[in-house]
Every structure is written in structure tokens, then in C-alpha cells.
Amino acid sequence: KRSSQLALKGMASATKSGRKVKLYANIGGPDDLDMALSNDTEGIGLFRSEFLYMGRSDYPSEEEQFQAYQKVIQGMKGKPVIIRTLDIGADKQADYFEIPQEENPAMGFRAIRICLERVQIFKAQLRAIYRASAFGTTAIMFPMIISLEEIIKIKEIVVEVKEELLAEGISFGQVELGIMIETPAAVMVSDELAREVDFFSIGTNDLTQYTLAIDRQNQSLENYYNPHHKALLRMIEMTVNNAHDAGIWCGICGELAADMEITEQLLCLGVDELSVSPVFILPLRERIRAID
Ligand code: PEP
Ligand code: MG
């Protein structure tokens, strides 16, 4: 089985009718790059940057982050790398952030909410990513978005960062800006959001949690945590349609992207990109190529 999949290296991720799908990898840092490349990934669809912040006692410096991003971007040799900004909080904690104890951390002070309140932390990360963007094709995506106002604020901060870099004579590439669609709110206003960004990536792990009101961490609710729920499929459909109406692409980077029982359905809904753990890339390519 594995040898037949290895033969798919270098082959297109396309259905029999020629419909192409971007098949990208999810990684947690530069250490995962080799795995992604040896499985013939076409890009990095989700670089979970929060891992650079975890398991340590203080913030990673801009320089440290730059080196991590540069390593991945350079290693991908021009193939796209989508870096997700800091998604700390809830299941991913780092003590030095000193986030106050919360009753419901999954619905608490986390991710983009922290970045928009603690702008210096956010700017250090954005500077590191923009600096690294000079070395390849780079995109940034923002987690846990719920409103248009957040995107407007993010873009203002991005403009400041770019102006600062220009003033310092530091070069950077053209960077696409996208958002994760992982809250029901983002789905419902995805028509408006689509007009402000370059792409969408649906985070089905959190979208399932928030749509079904089922804690993704709660093992005893495992039987209720159903990403095939019709509500989720309708949300995916709505998001993809709103993306396409605005002329942008829409992918999936949650675990559902690797679920081969549903690949055909996702393609029928118009999903343009699937970003999965490196080990699933070749099996998923095989699955896509078997679809009519
Ligand atoms: C998601 O929520 O589906 C996602 C891809 O992000 P994470 O699993 O890191 O929350
Ligand atoms: Mg998420």
C-alpha cells in the first residue's frame, strides 16, 4: 500500500476529471519540515506558530522566530507557507502570558484576542514573519476570528509593521493575508469577511466544538463530537460559496481535511485546498485521484 502511495510522489492531486486540489501539510515548526517534504507536500497550509511559544519560560524573540520561519520558508523553495499567528490559550497554554484563570478558557481570552490587546507581542511576530517572507512564498492567517472589526484592526497593525520595516530598510515579500474560519460567527459573516482577505481556511476542529457545543478536549463526549454533522457540512458549503463569490479560495486545515470518507463530498462542495498531517498527504492524493 505504502509503495503504491510513494509512486504518487510528483503526481498531481487531481480527480479523474482533472479537478485540482491543493494538498498542503500542517506543521508545528521547522522540525516537521522534512516529514512534510518527504511526503511530497505542495505547500504548508498551517504552521501552528504557537508551538514556538510553548514549553519555555519567556517569549521567543523576534530573531528566534525569524529563524524558525525562514528555515521553513526557505526549505519550501517557493512553495507557499501559511503561518498562523499565535493561537495560545485554551488547550495551548504558556504560563508567562499570565492569562487570568478562566471558567471557560476555550471561549476565553485567547488567540487573536490576546494579539489585538497585547499589540507588542503581535507586532514582534508579524515582523519576524515579514522578514522571513523575503525568502519564499509566504502567507499569514489569523485564528479565532469572529468579526470584520478584528480584520480591520489586524490590517492597521500589518500596515504599521510594514512601514516600520521599510523605514529600517528591511526587505520583505508580498504576503497574502487570510483568516481561519473556526467560529460560527465567522461562517455567518463570511460574505463580508471574504471581501477583506485573500483566502479562508476552515478550522473544523474548533468549528465542530463551537457549533455543536461539544468540548473537543472532553473524552467522555467523543461520541457527540461529529464533524460530519449536517450543520458542519452546511457551514462549510456556506463558507466556500461566500469565498468563491468574492473571488478568493477556501481550504480546510482541521482534522476533517484528512477524513477520506468525506473527501468526495468536500470536493463537491468546492473546497480548493486540504491541509493535513504530513503522513496523510500521499494517501489523500491517492483518494483524490480515484474520484471521478
Ligand atoms: C482547527 O481548529 O480546526 C485548527 C486547525 O486549529 P487547531 O486545531 O490548532 O485549533
Ligand atoms: Mg483552531
Tab-separated table of C-alpha atoms and ligand atoms in Angstrom:
chain	number	residue	atom	x	y	z
A	1	LYS	CA	0.000	0.000	0.000
A	2	ARG	CA	2.705	2.417	1.083
A	3	SER	CA	4.803	1.654	-2.007
A	4	SER	CA	1.894	2.396	-4.321
A	5	GLN	CA	1.460	5.682	-2.470
A	6	LEU	CA	5.143	6.520	-2.767
A	7	ALA	CA	4.707	6.171	-6.527
A	8	LEU	CA	2.345	9.134	-6.279
A	9	LYS	CA	5.170	11.494	-5.415
A	10	GLY	CA	5.379	14.168	-8.062
A	11	MET	CA	1.905	13.317	-9.371
A	12	ALA	CA	-0.914	15.858	-9.439
A	13	SER	CA	-3.528	15.950	-6.696
A	14	ALA	CA	-6.397	15.933	-9.154
A	15	THR	CA	-9.565	13.948	-9.725
A	16	LYS	CA	-10.075	11.804	-12.834
A	17	SER	CA	-11.976	14.691	-14.378
A	18	GLY	CA	-8.972	16.954	-13.833
A	19	ARG	CA	-10.214	18.979	-10.892
A	20	LYS	CA	-7.093	20.010	-8.950
A	21	VAL	CA	-6.922	20.287	-5.176
A	22	LYS	CA	-4.080	21.956	-3.298
A	23	LEU	CA	-2.701	19.342	-0.923
A	24	TYR	CA	-0.743	21.005	1.875
A	25	ALA	CA	0.780	19.971	5.204
A	26	ASN	CA	0.108	21.028	8.789
A	27	ILE	CA	3.286	21.519	10.817
A	28	GLY	CA	4.226	22.691	14.305
A	29	GLY	CA	7.687	24.035	13.461
A	30	PRO	CA	10.900	23.588	11.462
A	31	ASP	CA	11.380	20.060	12.867
A	32	ASP	CA	8.370	18.866	10.864
A	33	LEU	CA	9.650	20.242	7.566
A	34	ASP	CA	11.487	17.081	6.483
A	35	MET	CA	8.389	14.958	7.061
A	36	ALA	CA	6.298	17.365	5.014
A	37	LEU	CA	8.807	17.415	2.144
A	38	SER	CA	9.414	13.658	2.093
A	39	ASN	CA	5.656	13.191	1.755
A	40	ASP	CA	5.696	15.488	-1.274
A	41	THR	CA	3.640	18.324	0.144
A	42	GLU	CA	2.652	21.111	-2.235
A	43	GLY	CA	2.840	23.736	0.491
A	44	ILE	CA	2.425	24.347	4.200
A	45	GLY	CA	-1.259	25.034	4.842
A	46	LEU	CA	-0.972	25.505	8.598
A	47	PHE	CA	2.177	26.361	10.532
A	48	ARG	CA	0.972	26.283	14.148
A	49	SER	CA	3.276	29.056	15.372
A	50	GLU	CA	2.145	28.824	18.997
A	51	PHE	CA	4.462	25.848	19.455
A	52	LEU	CA	7.358	28.319	19.246
A	53	TYR	CA	5.903	29.948	22.358
A	54	MET	CA	5.155	26.799	24.370
A	55	GLY	CA	7.364	24.737	26.682
A	56	ARG	CA	9.540	27.689	27.662
A	57	SER	CA	9.629	30.400	30.307
A	58	ASP	CA	9.601	33.583	28.232
A	59	TYR	CA	8.544	34.933	24.832
A	60	PRO	CA	10.610	33.847	21.847
A	61	SER	CA	12.460	36.885	20.492
A	62	GLU	CA	11.719	38.320	17.058
A	63	GLU	CA	15.087	36.977	15.886
A	64	GLU	CA	14.374	33.473	17.165
A	65	GLN	CA	11.023	33.463	15.418
A	66	PHE	CA	12.501	34.864	12.231
A	67	GLN	CA	14.967	31.983	12.110
A	68	ALA	CA	12.225	29.383	12.537
A	69	TYR	CA	10.017	30.933	9.845
A	70	GLN	CA	12.919	31.487	7.488
A	71	LYS	CA	14.020	27.875	7.796
A	72	VAL	CA	10.599	26.633	6.734
A	73	ILE	CA	10.028	29.249	4.024
A	74	GLN	CA	13.461	28.726	2.513
A	75	GLY	CA	13.121	24.941	2.815
A	76	MET	CA	9.883	25.010	0.834
A	77	LYS	CA	11.709	26.566	-2.135
A	78	GLY	CA	8.980	28.877	-3.342
A	79	LYS	CA	6.039	26.659	-2.465
A	80	PRO	CA	3.540	28.518	-0.265
A	81	VAL	CA	3.925	28.594	3.519
A	82	ILE	CA	0.899	29.743	5.509
A	83	ILE	CA	1.887	30.797	9.000
A	84	ARG	CA	-0.886	31.046	11.542
A	85	THR	CA	-0.267	33.715	14.132
A	86	LEU	CA	-0.163	32.841	17.789
A	87	ASP	CA	-3.144	30.693	18.827
A	88	ILE	CA	-2.290	30.472	22.509
A	89	GLY	CA	-4.902	29.915	25.212
A	90	ALA	CA	-7.454	27.168	25.932
A	91	ASP	CA	-5.748	23.818	25.198
A	92	LYS	CA	-2.425	25.546	24.384
A	93	GLN	CA	-1.052	27.390	27.416
A	94	ALA	CA	2.182	29.196	28.217
A	95	ASP	CA	2.392	30.416	31.823
A	96	TYR	CA	4.395	33.576	31.117
A	97	PHE	CA	1.440	35.034	29.223
A	98	GLU	CA	-0.159	35.293	32.671
A	99	ILE	CA	-3.651	34.821	31.370
A	100	PRO	CA	-6.090	35.152	34.258
A	101	GLN	CA	-7.831	31.973	35.416
A	102	GLU	CA	-10.993	31.490	33.408
A	103	GLU	CA	-14.134	29.448	33.815
A	104	ASN	CA	-14.273	28.630	30.082
A	105	PRO	CA	-10.819	29.026	28.528
A	106	ALA	CA	-11.954	27.685	25.133
A	107	MET	CA	-14.284	30.660	24.987
A	108	GLY	CA	-11.878	32.920	26.792
A	109	PHE	CA	-9.000	35.300	26.288
A	110	ARG	CA	-7.076	33.548	23.527
A	111	ALA	CA	-5.542	33.679	20.078
A	112	ILE	CA	-6.270	36.848	18.104
A	113	ARG	CA	-7.938	38.375	21.174
A	114	ILE	CA	-4.599	38.344	23.003
A	115	CYS	CA	-2.760	39.648	19.929
A	116	LEU	CA	-5.090	42.607	19.476
A	117	GLU	CA	-4.784	43.592	23.161
A	118	ARG	CA	-1.074	42.917	23.573
A	119	VAL	CA	-0.003	44.501	20.338
A	120	GLN	CA	3.744	44.419	21.036
A	121	ILE	CA	3.710	40.611	21.137
A	122	PHE	CA	1.700	40.542	17.905
A	123	LYS	CA	3.998	43.021	16.177
A	124	ALA	CA	7.124	41.067	17.088
A	125	GLN	CA	5.619	38.004	15.432
A	126	LEU	CA	4.456	39.900	12.356
A	127	ARG	CA	7.892	41.499	11.956
A	128	ALA	CA	9.536	38.081	12.130
A	129	ILE	CA	7.161	36.658	9.513
A	130	TYR	CA	7.526	39.624	7.155
A	131	ARG	CA	11.320	39.473	7.407
A	132	ALA	CA	11.217	35.744	6.620
A	133	SER	CA	8.872	36.372	3.682
A	134	ALA	CA	11.841	37.657	1.665
A	135	PHE	CA	12.961	34.017	1.365
A	136	GLY	CA	9.949	32.442	-0.358
A	137	THR	CA	6.185	32.442	-0.787
A	138	THR	CA	4.564	33.421	2.480
A	139	ALA	CA	1.024	33.912	3.712
A	140	ILE	CA	-0.297	34.738	7.158
A	141	MET	CA	-3.571	33.588	8.644
A	142	PHE	CA	-5.297	34.678	11.794
A	143	PRO	CA	-7.059	32.334	14.228
A	144	MET	CA	-10.396	32.585	16.060
A	145	ILE	CA	-11.783	35.476	14.028
A	146	ILE	CA	-15.360	36.468	14.813
A	147	SER	CA	-15.793	39.875	13.195
A	148	LEU	CA	-14.915	42.305	10.435
A	149	GLU	CA	-13.658	44.789	13.039
A	150	GLU	CA	-10.884	42.391	14.006
A	151	ILE	CA	-9.713	42.174	10.412
A	152	ILE	CA	-9.686	45.967	10.092
A	153	LYS	CA	-7.555	46.239	13.266
A	154	ILE	CA	-5.213	43.482	12.100
A	155	LYS	CA	-4.697	45.217	8.784
A	156	GLU	CA	-3.881	48.518	10.510
A	157	ILE	CA	-1.229	46.761	12.582
A	158	VAL	CA	0.142	44.998	9.499
A	159	VAL	CA	0.477	48.367	7.734
A	160	GLU	CA	2.405	49.745	10.725
A	161	VAL	CA	4.731	46.753	10.738
A	162	LYS	CA	5.430	47.087	7.011
A	163	GLU	CA	6.094	50.826	7.346
A	164	GLU	CA	8.496	50.209	10.207
A	165	LEU	CA	10.388	47.580	8.225
A	166	LEU	CA	10.573	49.840	5.174
A	167	ALA	CA	11.889	52.694	7.319
A	168	GLU	CA	14.568	50.344	8.641
A	169	GLY	CA	15.496	49.296	5.106
A	170	ILE	CA	14.473	45.675	5.700
A	171	SER	CA	13.063	43.908	2.654
A	172	PHE	CA	10.069	41.579	2.620
A	173	GLY	CA	7.941	39.739	0.087
A	174	GLN	CA	4.335	40.018	-0.998
A	175	VAL	CA	2.358	38.337	1.779
A	176	GLU	CA	-1.235	37.145	1.386
A	177	LEU	CA	-3.472	37.594	4.412
A	178	GLY	CA	-6.128	35.022	5.235
A	179	ILE	CA	-8.254	34.017	8.167
A	180	MET	CA	-9.296	30.826	9.829
A	181	ILE	CA	-13.000	30.173	9.765
A	182	GLU	CA	-13.457	28.311	13.031
A	183	THR	CA	-16.296	30.087	14.783
A	184	PRO	CA	-19.963	30.007	13.747
A	185	ALA	CA	-19.873	33.819	13.797
A	186	ALA	CA	-17.183	33.881	11.120
A	187	VAL	CA	-19.212	31.488	8.972
A	188	MET	CA	-22.319	33.639	9.251
A	189	VAL	CA	-20.496	36.827	8.202
A	190	SER	CA	-18.142	35.092	5.779
A	191	ASP	CA	-19.611	37.083	2.876
A	192	GLU	CA	-18.311	40.306	4.462
A	193	LEU	CA	-15.043	38.795	5.671
A	194	ALA	CA	-14.295	37.383	2.219
A	195	ARG	CA	-14.143	40.869	0.748
A	196	GLU	CA	-11.315	41.820	3.143
A	197	VAL	CA	-8.918	38.850	2.903
A	198	ASP	CA	-7.063	36.754	0.326
A	199	PHE	CA	-8.215	33.307	1.473
A	200	PHE	CA	-10.140	31.291	4.039
A	201	SER	CA	-9.002	28.170	5.856
A	202	ILE	CA	-11.697	26.326	7.766
A	203	GLY	CA	-10.616	25.042	11.179
A	204	THR	CA	-13.049	22.182	11.564
A	205	ASN	CA	-11.675	21.145	14.965
A	206	ASP	CA	-12.826	24.324	16.645
A	207	LEU	CA	-15.751	24.882	14.298
A	208	THR	CA	-17.141	21.489	15.337
A	209	GLN	CA	-16.599	22.308	19.001
A	210	TYR	CA	-18.312	25.700	18.830
A	211	THR	CA	-21.119	24.659	16.505
A	212	LEU	CA	-22.133	21.522	18.380
A	213	ALA	CA	-21.271	22.949	21.822
A	214	ILE	CA	-19.092	19.893	22.409
A	215	ASP	CA	-15.737	20.418	24.131
A	216	ARG	CA	-13.102	18.976	21.767
A	217	GLN	CA	-10.972	18.044	24.813
A	218	ASN	CA	-13.685	16.129	26.652
A	219	GLN	CA	-13.074	12.419	26.027
A	220	SER	CA	-16.406	11.421	27.515
A	221	LEU	CA	-18.224	13.412	24.819
A	222	GLU	CA	-16.309	11.762	21.985
A	223	ASN	CA	-19.461	10.130	20.613
A	224	TYR	CA	-21.146	13.509	20.279
A	225	TYR	CA	-18.197	15.204	18.578
A	226	ASN	CA	-19.328	14.640	14.995
A	227	PRO	CA	-17.647	16.747	12.292
A	228	HIS	CA	-19.938	15.035	9.729
A	229	HIS	CA	-22.949	16.692	11.356
A	230	LYS	CA	-25.156	18.290	8.718
A	231	ALA	CA	-24.725	21.631	10.489
A	232	LEU	CA	-20.980	21.479	9.845
A	233	LEU	CA	-21.372	20.478	6.218
A	234	ARG	CA	-23.795	23.328	5.633
A	235	MET	CA	-21.343	25.724	7.254
A	236	ILE	CA	-18.549	24.513	5.017
A	237	GLU	CA	-20.801	24.951	1.999
A	238	MET	CA	-21.777	28.473	3.007
A	239	THR	CA	-18.167	29.459	3.673
A	240	VAL	CA	-16.888	28.084	0.352
A	241	ASN	CA	-19.706	29.754	-1.590
A	242	ASN	CA	-19.073	33.119	0.051
A	243	ALA	CA	-15.338	32.777	-0.600
A	244	HIS	CA	-15.862	31.983	-4.271
A	245	ASP	CA	-18.418	34.779	-4.714
A	246	ALA	CA	-15.723	37.175	-3.518
A	247	GLY	CA	-13.108	35.582	-5.765
A	248	ILE	CA	-10.945	34.041	-3.032
A	249	TRP	CA	-10.024	30.411	-2.341
A	250	CYS	CA	-11.152	28.329	0.606
A	251	GLY	CA	-9.385	25.391	2.216
A	252	ILE	CA	-9.761	23.175	5.258
A	253	CYS	CA	-6.949	22.685	7.774
A	254	GLY	CA	-8.810	20.904	10.587
A	255	GLU	CA	-8.684	17.123	11.023
A	256	LEU	CA	-11.707	16.713	8.745
A	257	ALA	CA	-9.465	17.532	5.786
A	258	ALA	CA	-7.789	14.125	6.195
A	259	ASP	CA	-11.040	12.191	6.599
A	260	MET	CA	-11.189	10.138	3.408
A	261	GLU	CA	-14.798	9.103	3.964
A	262	ILE	CA	-15.743	12.664	3.174
A	263	THR	CA	-13.145	13.767	0.623
A	264	GLU	CA	-15.509	13.416	-2.326
A	265	GLN	CA	-18.190	15.435	-0.568
A	266	LEU	CA	-15.712	18.191	0.305
A	267	LEU	CA	-14.612	18.423	-3.321
A	268	CYS	CA	-18.235	18.573	-4.437
A	269	LEU	CA	-18.752	21.471	-2.061
A	270	GLY	CA	-15.940	23.258	-3.890
A	271	VAL	CA	-13.148	23.110	-1.304
A	272	ASP	CA	-9.922	24.278	-3.001
A	273	GLU	CA	-7.294	23.123	-0.532
A	274	LEU	CA	-6.832	20.375	2.045
A	275	SER	CA	-4.112	20.777	4.658
A	276	VAL	CA	-3.317	17.659	6.659
A	277	SER	CA	-0.666	15.977	8.788
A	278	PRO	CA	2.257	15.014	6.512
A	279	VAL	CA	1.541	11.264	6.839
A	280	PHE	CA	-1.888	11.728	5.230
A	281	ILE	CA	-0.706	13.562	2.121
A	282	LEU	CA	0.020	10.599	-0.151
A	283	PRO	CA	-2.986	8.505	0.992
A	284	LEU	CA	-5.186	11.546	0.382
A	285	ARG	CA	-3.655	12.125	-3.050
A	286	GLU	CA	-4.449	8.506	-3.880
A	287	ARG	CA	-8.036	9.057	-2.727
A	288	ILE	CA	-8.430	12.272	-4.748
A	289	ARG	CA	-7.078	10.622	-7.899
A	290	ALA	CA	-9.680	7.848	-7.565
A	291	ILE	CA	-12.589	10.318	-7.575
A	292	ASP	CA	-14.443	10.854	-10.827
B	1	PEP	C1	-8.909	23.867	13.937
B	1	PEP	O1	-9.445	24.421	14.895
B	1	PEP	O2	-9.512	23.100	13.153
B	1	PEP	C2	-7.476	24.074	13.658
B	1	PEP	C3	-6.927	23.657	12.531
B	1	PEP	O3	-6.715	24.698	14.610
B	1	PEP	P1	-6.257	23.991	15.976
B	1	PEP	O4	-6.575	22.519	15.861
B	1	PEP	O5	-4.801	24.269	16.105
B	1	PEP	O6	-7.094	24.702	16.979
B	2	MG	MG	-8.469	26.042	15.994
